[in-house]
Amino acid sequence: MKKGTYNTIKNAIEMHDNIFIFHHIRPDGDCLGSQFGLGELIKLNYPKKKVFYIGDSKGILSFLDFTHYDESKLTEKDFKNSLGIVVDASSSDRLEKKELILSGKISAMARLDHHPNGADIDYKYNWIDASYAAAAEMVGYLAMKAKWKIDAHAAEYIYTGIYTDSGRFFYSDTSKRTFVVAAHLMKYGLNIHKIHQELSGKTMKEIKFHGEVLSNFESKEKVIWYYVKNDVIEKLNLSYEEANQVNILANIEDNRIWIFFIDQPDGEIRVRLRSNGPKVNLIGREYGGGGHDNASGAMISDPALIPEIVEKAIKLIKDFENENR
Ligand code: AMP
């Protein structure tokens, strides 16, 4: 899915004075990296514009500063000739602080996204391209093409988004362009080793959790899964970020799909589907979710659906392998 270009977003930014940037719920490195990377670039290249970071990082990736604006401090003049940019997402039910968008106070909305999903928000400006490994890759590409000034701070945010969402340059949507953008960022004093170090560090808690997952996962016909129940979350005192590490189960032997089911504080169960071939978003969408071909998610409310999802994954693998003989 492709719509608009980097110029659509650049022109939209240039036409507005107050820029609000939004990220998705259950934040990750890409939505926060794109949000703060884009915001820092706007401040650097258009110093007269005001940038408001809206959202809540939930304390993830705390080696970076993701301080969001307290929206209760906004005044009417902040909304004058304003642009709201949603990065890495589209529909309102997926957005943190969506009430601000739905209030209608923001003059116009823009979307910069690498998801092929539809949207219920009336975006005036769209740059959507599912061929990018990360929304942050789009931000970096925009900076490169627009010949924007970049500093090490902005580059750090953008690189973190690219590095995390591409599975550390592992997923199949990693392209020549992904590396060209990363190399461009490296011209501006970006210290990739520091970021790699931060992201590869593990706490003792995480190690215990890895042990738990690797000792107790289930598998059937090239599908491998683990249900992170509340008792384990409580026993190991896992944070939101620690409990979500679906890639502990990545690429084990000839398994093609790996899944984490994670108990949520509100009683729902988060489903994180990953694959090295079959299009798992076909399953994600069936359960009201979405995402990419090889990385998809959804929410379910009943653990009884787990065997059904596993059976759908098995069928998907069979179809995929028949088609790719
Ligand atoms: P996650 O496992 O949460 O990292 O999600 C993988 C991909 O699926 C991301 O691109 C998400 O944006 C997308 N995704 C996850 N949950 C949902 C949902 N409930 N609705 C739409 N897209 C989702």
Coordinates of C-alpha atoms and ligand atoms in Angstrom, one line a residue:
M1 CA 0.0 0.0 0.0
K2 CA 1.4 3.4 -1.1
K3 CA -0.1 6.8 -0.7
G4 CA 1.6 10.2 -0.8
T5 CA 5.3 10.9 -0.6
Y6 CA 7.7 12.4 1.9
N7 CA 6.9 15.8 0.3
T8 CA 3.3 15.5 1.5
I9 CA 4.4 15.5 5.1
K10 CA 7.2 18.1 4.5
N11 CA 4.7 20.5 2.9
A12 CA 2.1 19.9 5.6
I13 CA 4.7 20.7 8.3
E14 CA 5.7 23.9 6.4
M15 CA 2.1 25.1 6.2
H16 CA 1.4 24.9 10.0
D17 CA 2.8 26.6 13.1
N18 CA 2.0 24.2 15.9
I19 CA 2.8 20.6 15.4
F20 CA 1.3 17.8 17.6
I21 CA 2.8 14.4 17.2
F22 CA 1.0 11.2 18.3
H23 CA 2.1 7.6 18.8
H24 CA 0.2 4.3 19.2
I25 CA -0.9 2.5 22.3
R26 CA 1.3 -0.2 23.7
P27 CA 4.3 1.9 22.5
D28 CA 7.4 0.5 20.9
G29 CA 10.8 1.7 19.7
D30 CA 9.4 2.7 16.3
C31 CA 6.4 4.8 17.3
L32 CA 8.4 6.7 20.0
G33 CA 11.6 6.9 17.9
S34 CA 9.6 8.3 14.9
Q35 CA 7.7 10.7 17.2
F36 CA 10.7 12.2 18.9
G37 CA 13.0 11.9 15.8
L38 CA 10.5 13.8 13.6
G39 CA 9.8 16.3 16.4
E40 CA 13.5 17.1 17.0
L41 CA 14.1 17.5 13.3
I42 CA 11.2 20.0 13.0
K43 CA 12.6 22.0 15.9
L44 CA 16.0 22.0 14.3
N45 CA 14.9 22.9 10.8
Y46 CA 11.9 25.2 11.6
P47 CA 12.8 26.8 14.9
K48 CA 9.8 29.1 14.9
K49 CA 7.4 26.1 15.0
K50 CA 6.2 24.7 18.3
V51 CA 6.3 20.9 18.7
F52 CA 4.1 19.0 21.2
Y53 CA 4.9 15.4 21.9
I54 CA 1.6 13.8 22.9
G55 CA 1.4 10.4 24.6
D56 CA 2.9 8.1 27.2
S57 CA 6.0 6.0 26.7
K58 CA 5.1 3.7 29.7
G59 CA 8.7 3.9 30.7
I60 CA 10.1 1.8 27.8
L61 CA 13.5 2.3 26.4
S62 CA 14.4 4.5 29.3
F63 CA 17.9 5.2 27.9
L64 CA 16.2 7.7 25.6
D65 CA 14.3 10.8 26.8
F66 CA 10.7 10.4 25.9
T67 CA 9.2 13.2 27.9
H68 CA 5.7 13.9 26.7
Y69 CA 3.8 17.2 27.0
D70 CA 1.2 17.6 29.7
E71 CA -1.8 18.2 27.5
S72 CA -3.7 19.8 30.4
K73 CA -1.3 22.8 29.9
L74 CA -2.4 23.4 26.3
T75 CA -4.2 26.7 25.6
E76 CA -6.4 27.8 22.7
K77 CA -3.4 29.6 21.0
D78 CA -1.5 26.3 20.8
F79 CA -4.2 25.0 18.4
K80 CA -4.0 27.9 16.0
N81 CA -3.0 26.7 12.5
S82 CA -2.1 23.4 14.0
L83 CA -1.1 20.0 12.5
G84 CA -1.5 16.7 14.2
I85 CA 0.8 14.0 12.9
V86 CA 0.1 10.4 13.7
V87 CA 3.3 8.3 13.2
D88 CA 3.3 4.5 12.9
A89 CA -0.5 4.0 13.2
S90 CA -3.8 5.1 11.8
S91 CA -7.1 4.3 13.6
S92 CA -8.2 6.2 16.7
D93 CA -8.7 3.0 18.8
R94 CA -4.9 2.4 18.4
L95 CA -3.8 5.9 19.4
E96 CA -2.6 7.1 22.8
K97 CA -4.5 10.3 23.8
K98 CA -6.9 10.0 20.9
E99 CA -9.3 12.3 22.7
L100 CA -7.2 15.3 21.7
I101 CA -7.6 14.3 18.0
L102 CA -11.3 13.6 18.4
S103 CA -11.8 16.9 20.1
G104 CA -11.5 18.5 16.7
K105 CA -9.3 21.3 18.0
I106 CA -6.4 20.5 15.8
S107 CA -6.7 22.3 12.4
A108 CA -5.6 19.3 10.2
M109 CA -4.3 15.8 10.6
A110 CA -1.5 13.9 8.8
R111 CA -0.4 10.3 8.9
L112 CA 3.1 9.0 8.4
D113 CA 2.8 5.2 8.5
H114 CA 4.2 1.9 7.2
H115 CA 1.2 -0.1 8.1
P116 CA -1.3 -1.1 5.3
N117 CA -4.3 -0.5 7.7
G118 CA -7.4 1.6 7.0
A119 CA -8.3 4.6 9.1
D120 CA -11.3 6.2 10.8
I121 CA -9.7 9.6 11.1
D122 CA -10.0 12.1 8.3
Y123 CA -6.4 12.6 7.4
K124 CA -5.8 15.5 5.1
Y125 CA -2.2 14.5 4.5
N126 CA -1.1 10.9 4.0
W127 CA 2.3 9.3 3.5
I128 CA 1.7 5.6 3.8
D129 CA 4.2 3.1 2.4
A130 CA 4.2 -0.5 3.6
S131 CA 7.6 -1.2 1.9
Y132 CA 9.4 0.6 4.7
A133 CA 10.8 -1.5 7.6
A134 CA 9.9 1.2 10.1
A135 CA 8.0 4.4 10.3
A136 CA 11.4 5.8 11.6
E137 CA 12.9 4.7 8.3
M138 CA 10.4 7.0 6.6
V139 CA 11.3 9.9 9.0
G140 CA 15.0 9.3 8.2
Y141 CA 14.3 9.2 4.5
L142 CA 12.3 12.4 4.7
A143 CA 15.2 14.1 6.4
M144 CA 17.6 12.8 3.8
K145 CA 15.5 13.8 0.8
A146 CA 14.5 17.2 2.2
K147 CA 18.2 17.8 3.0
W148 CA 17.2 18.7 6.5
K149 CA 19.8 19.4 9.2
I150 CA 20.2 16.4 11.5
D151 CA 21.9 16.2 14.9
A152 CA 23.0 13.2 16.9
H153 CA 20.1 13.5 19.2
A154 CA 17.5 13.2 16.4
A155 CA 19.5 10.5 14.7
E156 CA 19.5 8.5 17.9
Y157 CA 15.7 8.4 18.1
I158 CA 15.3 7.6 14.4
Y159 CA 18.0 4.9 14.4
T160 CA 16.4 3.2 17.5
G161 CA 13.1 3.1 15.6
I162 CA 14.7 1.5 12.6
Y163 CA 16.8 -0.9 14.5
T164 CA 14.0 -2.2 16.7
D165 CA 11.2 -2.4 14.1
S166 CA 13.4 -4.1 11.5
G167 CA 14.2 -6.8 14.1
R168 CA 17.8 -5.5 14.1
F169 CA 17.9 -5.5 10.3
F170 CA 16.6 -9.1 10.3
Y171 CA 13.1 -8.9 8.9
S172 CA 12.5 -9.3 5.2
D173 CA 11.3 -5.7 4.8
T174 CA 14.9 -4.6 5.6
S175 CA 16.1 -3.2 2.2
K176 CA 19.0 -1.3 0.7
R177 CA 17.1 1.9 1.5
T178 CA 17.0 0.9 5.2
F179 CA 20.8 0.8 5.3
V180 CA 21.2 3.9 3.2
V181 CA 19.0 5.8 5.7
A182 CA 21.0 4.4 8.7
A183 CA 24.3 5.3 7.0
H184 CA 23.0 8.8 6.4
L185 CA 22.2 9.1 10.1
M186 CA 25.7 8.0 11.0
K187 CA 27.1 11.1 9.3
Y188 CA 25.8 13.1 12.2
G189 CA 27.6 11.7 15.2
L190 CA 25.2 8.9 15.9
N191 CA 26.7 6.4 18.3
I192 CA 25.1 3.1 17.1
H193 CA 27.2 1.0 19.5
K194 CA 25.7 2.7 22.5
I195 CA 22.2 2.0 21.3
H196 CA 23.1 -1.7 20.5
Q197 CA 24.5 -2.1 23.9
E198 CA 21.5 -0.6 25.6
L199 CA 19.2 -2.8 23.6
S200 CA 21.1 -6.0 24.1
G201 CA 21.5 -5.7 27.8
K202 CA 19.4 -8.1 29.9
T203 CA 18.3 -7.9 33.5
M204 CA 18.4 -11.0 35.8
K205 CA 14.6 -10.9 35.8
E206 CA 14.6 -11.1 32.0
I207 CA 17.0 -14.1 32.0
K208 CA 14.7 -15.9 34.5
F209 CA 11.7 -15.1 32.2
H210 CA 13.6 -16.5 29.2
G211 CA 14.3 -19.6 31.2
E212 CA 10.6 -19.9 32.0
V213 CA 9.5 -19.4 28.4
L214 CA 12.1 -21.7 27.0
S215 CA 11.3 -24.5 29.5
N216 CA 7.5 -24.2 29.1
F217 CA 6.6 -23.2 25.6
E218 CA 4.3 -25.3 23.5
S219 CA 4.6 -26.4 19.9
K220 CA 2.7 -28.1 17.2
E221 CA 3.5 -28.6 13.5
K222 CA 5.9 -25.6 13.1
V223 CA 4.0 -23.3 15.4
I224 CA 5.5 -22.4 18.7
W225 CA 3.8 -20.4 21.4
Y226 CA 3.8 -19.4 25.1
Y227 CA 1.0 -17.9 27.2
V228 CA 2.4 -15.3 29.6
K229 CA -0.1 -15.6 32.4
N230 CA -0.6 -13.2 35.3
D231 CA 1.0 -15.6 37.8
V232 CA 4.3 -15.6 35.9
I233 CA 4.1 -11.8 35.5
E234 CA 3.6 -11.4 39.2
K235 CA 6.1 -14.1 40.3
L236 CA 8.9 -12.5 38.3
N237 CA 7.6 -9.0 38.7
L238 CA 7.8 -8.4 35.0
S239 CA 7.3 -5.0 33.5
Y240 CA 5.1 -4.4 30.5
E241 CA 8.2 -4.4 28.2
E242 CA 9.8 -7.5 29.8
A243 CA 6.6 -9.6 29.5
N244 CA 6.2 -8.9 25.8
Q245 CA 9.4 -10.4 24.3
V246 CA 7.8 -12.6 21.7
N247 CA 11.1 -13.0 19.9
I248 CA 12.5 -15.3 22.6
L249 CA 10.7 -17.9 20.5
A250 CA 12.0 -16.7 17.1
N251 CA 13.4 -19.1 14.5
I252 CA 13.7 -22.2 16.6
E253 CA 14.5 -25.2 14.3
D254 CA 12.0 -25.3 11.4
N255 CA 9.2 -23.5 13.2
R256 CA 7.6 -20.9 11.0
I257 CA 5.2 -19.0 13.3
W258 CA 5.8 -18.0 16.9
I259 CA 3.2 -16.5 19.1
F260 CA 3.0 -14.8 22.6
F261 CA -0.3 -14.6 24.4
I262 CA 0.1 -12.1 27.2
D263 CA -2.4 -11.4 30.1
Q264 CA -3.2 -7.7 30.3
P265 CA -4.1 -5.8 33.5
D266 CA -7.7 -5.2 32.1
G267 CA -8.3 -8.9 31.7
E268 CA -7.8 -9.0 27.9
I269 CA -5.1 -11.2 26.3
R270 CA -2.6 -9.5 23.9
V271 CA -1.7 -11.7 20.9
R272 CA 1.7 -11.1 19.3
L273 CA 2.2 -13.2 16.1
R274 CA 5.5 -13.4 14.3
S275 CA 6.5 -15.4 11.2
N276 CA 9.4 -16.1 8.9
G277 CA 7.2 -16.6 5.8
P278 CA 3.4 -17.0 6.2
K279 CA 1.3 -13.8 6.4
V280 CA 0.3 -13.8 10.0
N281 CA -1.7 -10.6 9.6
L282 CA -4.4 -12.7 8.0
I283 CA -4.9 -14.2 11.5
G284 CA -4.4 -10.9 13.3
R285 CA -7.2 -9.3 11.2
E286 CA -9.6 -12.1 11.9
Y287 CA -9.4 -11.2 15.6
G288 CA -9.9 -7.5 15.0
G289 CA -6.2 -6.7 14.9
G290 CA -3.8 -5.9 12.1
G291 CA -0.2 -5.2 11.4
H292 CA 2.4 -6.5 8.9
D293 CA 2.7 -9.7 6.9
N294 CA 5.3 -11.1 9.3
A295 CA 4.5 -9.2 12.5
S296 CA 0.9 -8.9 13.6
G297 CA -1.1 -8.4 16.7
A298 CA -4.6 -8.5 18.2
M299 CA -6.5 -8.6 21.5
I300 CA -8.7 -11.5 22.6
S301 CA -10.7 -11.9 25.7
D302 CA -10.9 -15.6 26.1
P303 CA -7.9 -18.1 26.5
A304 CA -10.2 -20.7 24.9
L305 CA -9.3 -19.0 21.6
I306 CA -5.7 -20.0 21.8
P307 CA -6.0 -23.5 20.3
E308 CA -8.1 -22.0 17.5
I309 CA -5.4 -19.5 16.7
V310 CA -2.8 -22.2 16.8
E311 CA -4.8 -24.3 14.3
K312 CA -5.2 -21.3 12.0
A313 CA -1.4 -20.8 12.1
I314 CA -0.8 -24.4 11.2
K315 CA -3.2 -24.1 8.2
L316 CA -1.4 -20.9 7.1
I317 CA 2.0 -22.6 7.2
K318 CA 0.6 -25.6 5.1
D319 CA -0.8 -23.2 2.5
F320 CA 2.4 -21.2 2.5
E321 CA 4.6 -24.2 2.1
N322 CA 2.4 -25.6 -0.7
E323 CA 2.6 -22.3 -2.6
N324 CA 6.3 -22.1 -2.2
R325 CA 7.4 -25.6 -3.1
Ligands
AMP1 P1 2.9 -6.1 18.2 O1 2.9 -7.6 18.3 O2 2.0 -5.4 19.2 O3 4.2 -5.5 18.1 O4 2.2 -5.8 16.8 C1 2.7 -6.2 15.6 C2 2.1 -5.3 14.5 O5 0.7 -5.5 14.5 C3 2.4 -3.8 14.7 O6 2.6 -3.3 13.5 C4 1.1 -3.3 15.3 O7 0.8 -2.0 14.9 C5 0.0 -4.3 14.7 N1 -1.1 -4.5 15.7 C6 -0.9 -5.0 16.9 N2 -2.1 -5.1 17.5 C7 -3.0 -4.5 16.7 C8 -4.4 -4.3 16.8 N3 -5.2 -4.6 17.8 N4 -5.0 -3.7 15.7 C9 -4.3 -3.3 14.6 N5 -2.9 -3.5 14.5 C10 -2.3 -4.1 15.5

